[in-house]
Amino acid sequence: PITPGELLCLGSSLAFSGLFYYLYRRKARVVARIQEAPKLQVDDDLPALVSAAEGRCLPYVALEGIVLPAQAALTSHYHEGLQGVIQKLLLREHRLIWNSLARSW
């Protein structure tokens, strides 16, 4: 015979498994969209491409191009020949979506 406590544990285990699988599938779809993102070059055609897009916004793109330092490039102390720059401007667009689970925007 199965006790009510065992049924409660089984039900909650199935509910949590279903919830975590749902969250996993939702994030997997986002990762797939990011991996399929078109790769664009930073050149003179980019502003025309953005203004021709729906809503003047490209949802997921990977921008490729050469970055030039404003002053001098940073060199790594740990890897010889490795250089980098510091990004000074970062533009992020955030959509406001109501999260009913967390009850927040």
mmCIF file of C-alpha atoms in Angstrom:
data_model
loop_
_atom_site.group_PDB
_atom_site.id
_atom_site.type_symbol
_atom_site.label_atom_id
_atom_site.label_comp_id
_atom_site.label_asym_id
_atom_site.label_seq_id
_atom_site.Cartn_x
_atom_site.Cartn_y
_atom_site.Cartn_z
ATOM 1 C CA PRO A 1 0.000 0.000 0.000
ATOM 2 C CA ILE A 2 1.125 3.549 -0.804
ATOM 3 C CA THR A 3 0.929 6.088 1.990
ATOM 4 C CA PRO A 4 -0.324 9.655 1.481
ATOM 5 C CA GLY A 5 3.179 10.956 2.276
ATOM 6 C CA GLU A 6 4.654 8.875 -0.551
ATOM 7 C CA LEU A 7 1.971 10.154 -2.947
ATOM 8 C CA LEU A 8 2.750 13.727 -1.891
ATOM 9 C CA CYS A 9 6.471 13.192 -2.485
ATOM 10 C CA LEU A 10 5.823 11.565 -5.861
ATOM 11 C CA GLY A 11 3.465 14.348 -6.945
ATOM 12 C CA SER A 12 5.805 17.127 -5.884
ATOM 13 C CA SER A 13 8.732 15.375 -7.567
ATOM 14 C CA LEU A 14 6.777 15.119 -10.828
ATOM 15 C CA ALA A 15 5.677 18.762 -10.547
ATOM 16 C CA PHE A 16 9.233 19.999 -9.995
ATOM 17 C CA SER A 17 10.537 17.802 -12.804
ATOM 18 C CA GLY A 18 7.915 19.216 -15.157
ATOM 19 C CA LEU A 19 8.708 22.787 -14.125
ATOM 20 C CA PHE A 20 12.453 22.360 -14.570
ATOM 21 C CA TYR A 21 11.983 20.641 -17.938
ATOM 22 C CA TYR A 22 9.770 23.510 -19.102
ATOM 23 C CA LEU A 23 12.399 26.069 -18.034
ATOM 24 C CA TYR A 24 15.147 24.023 -19.693
ATOM 25 C CA ARG A 25 13.271 23.820 -23.009
ATOM 26 C CA ARG A 26 12.518 27.556 -22.961
ATOM 27 C CA LYS A 27 16.175 28.451 -22.396
ATOM 28 C CA ALA A 28 17.282 25.871 -24.987
ATOM 29 C CA ARG A 29 15.130 27.646 -27.591
ATOM 30 C CA VAL A 30 16.767 30.983 -26.742
ATOM 31 C CA VAL A 31 20.243 29.440 -27.014
ATOM 32 C CA ALA A 32 19.335 27.922 -30.391
ATOM 33 C CA ARG A 33 18.173 31.329 -31.654
ATOM 34 C CA ILE A 34 21.413 32.933 -30.497
ATOM 35 C CA GLN A 35 23.539 30.231 -32.138
ATOM 36 C CA GLU A 36 21.630 30.692 -35.417
ATOM 37 C CA ALA A 37 22.109 34.453 -35.281
ATOM 38 C CA PRO A 38 23.386 35.959 -38.513
ATOM 39 C CA LYS A 39 26.953 37.251 -38.431
ATOM 40 C CA LEU A 40 27.242 40.808 -39.720
ATOM 41 C CA GLN A 41 30.319 42.894 -40.436
ATOM 42 C CA VAL A 42 30.678 46.366 -38.992
ATOM 43 C CA ASP A 43 30.794 48.444 -42.157
ATOM 44 C CA ASP A 44 28.920 51.186 -44.004
ATOM 45 C CA ASP A 45 25.993 48.862 -44.895
ATOM 46 C CA LEU A 46 25.049 48.148 -41.268
ATOM 47 C CA PRO A 47 22.973 51.320 -40.615
ATOM 48 C CA ALA A 48 20.944 50.720 -43.781
ATOM 49 C CA LEU A 49 20.339 47.111 -42.766
ATOM 50 C CA VAL A 50 19.141 48.133 -39.303
ATOM 51 C CA SER A 51 16.806 50.824 -40.629
ATOM 52 C CA ALA A 52 15.336 48.355 -43.137
ATOM 53 C CA ALA A 53 14.592 45.787 -40.402
ATOM 54 C CA GLU A 54 11.175 45.519 -38.797
ATOM 55 C CA GLY A 55 10.930 47.983 -35.935
ATOM 56 C CA ARG A 56 14.463 49.213 -36.697
ATOM 57 C CA CYS A 57 15.771 46.410 -34.503
ATOM 58 C CA LEU A 58 17.668 43.207 -35.237
ATOM 59 C CA PRO A 59 16.708 40.617 -32.598
ATOM 60 C CA TYR A 60 19.855 38.466 -32.457
ATOM 61 C CA VAL A 61 22.965 39.253 -34.494
ATOM 62 C CA ALA A 62 26.667 38.737 -34.025
ATOM 63 C CA LEU A 63 28.730 41.747 -35.045
ATOM 64 C CA GLU A 64 32.204 41.075 -36.332
ATOM 65 C CA GLY A 65 34.834 43.666 -36.981
ATOM 66 C CA ILE A 66 38.143 45.113 -35.967
ATOM 67 C CA VAL A 67 38.332 47.009 -32.703
ATOM 68 C CA LEU A 68 40.869 49.795 -32.446
ATOM 69 C CA PRO A 69 41.980 51.096 -29.042
ATOM 70 C CA ALA A 70 41.382 54.745 -28.202
ATOM 71 C CA GLN A 71 44.884 55.066 -26.768
ATOM 72 C CA ALA A 72 47.043 51.977 -26.267
ATOM 73 C CA ALA A 73 45.958 48.347 -26.255
ATOM 74 C CA LEU A 74 46.153 46.456 -22.970
ATOM 75 C CA THR A 75 48.674 43.617 -22.903
ATOM 76 C CA SER A 76 48.280 40.496 -20.810
ATOM 77 C CA HIS A 77 50.759 39.764 -18.055
ATOM 78 C CA TYR A 78 49.992 36.050 -18.251
ATOM 79 C CA HIS A 79 49.828 35.313 -22.002
ATOM 80 C CA GLU A 80 52.481 36.726 -24.248
ATOM 81 C CA GLY A 81 51.168 38.433 -27.367
ATOM 82 C CA LEU A 82 47.557 38.679 -26.088
ATOM 83 C CA GLN A 83 46.077 42.165 -26.287
ATOM 84 C CA GLY A 84 42.692 43.632 -25.495
ATOM 85 C CA VAL A 85 40.692 46.826 -25.189
ATOM 86 C CA ILE A 86 38.126 48.096 -22.704
ATOM 87 C CA GLN A 87 34.661 48.693 -24.031
ATOM 88 C CA LYS A 88 33.534 52.191 -23.068
ATOM 89 C CA LEU A 89 29.970 52.204 -24.398
ATOM 90 C CA LEU A 90 27.485 49.387 -24.067
ATOM 91 C CA LEU A 91 23.928 49.702 -25.343
ATOM 92 C CA ARG A 92 21.421 47.194 -24.059
ATOM 93 C CA GLU A 93 17.752 47.106 -24.897
ATOM 94 C CA HIS A 94 15.540 45.529 -22.294
ATOM 95 C CA ARG A 95 11.956 44.612 -22.948
ATOM 96 C CA LEU A 96 9.608 44.978 -20.052
ATOM 97 C CA ILE A 97 7.754 41.716 -19.583
ATOM 98 C CA TRP A 98 5.642 40.897 -16.571
ATOM 99 C CA ASN A 99 6.939 37.802 -14.812
ATOM 100 C CA SER A 100 3.886 36.359 -13.101
ATOM 101 C CA LEU A 101 5.943 33.815 -11.156
ATOM 102 C CA ALA A 102 8.195 36.449 -9.544
ATOM 103 C CA ARG A 103 5.502 39.167 -9.772
ATOM 104 C CA SER A 104 7.928 41.692 -11.185
ATOM 105 C CA TRP A 105 8.790 43.415 -14.463
#
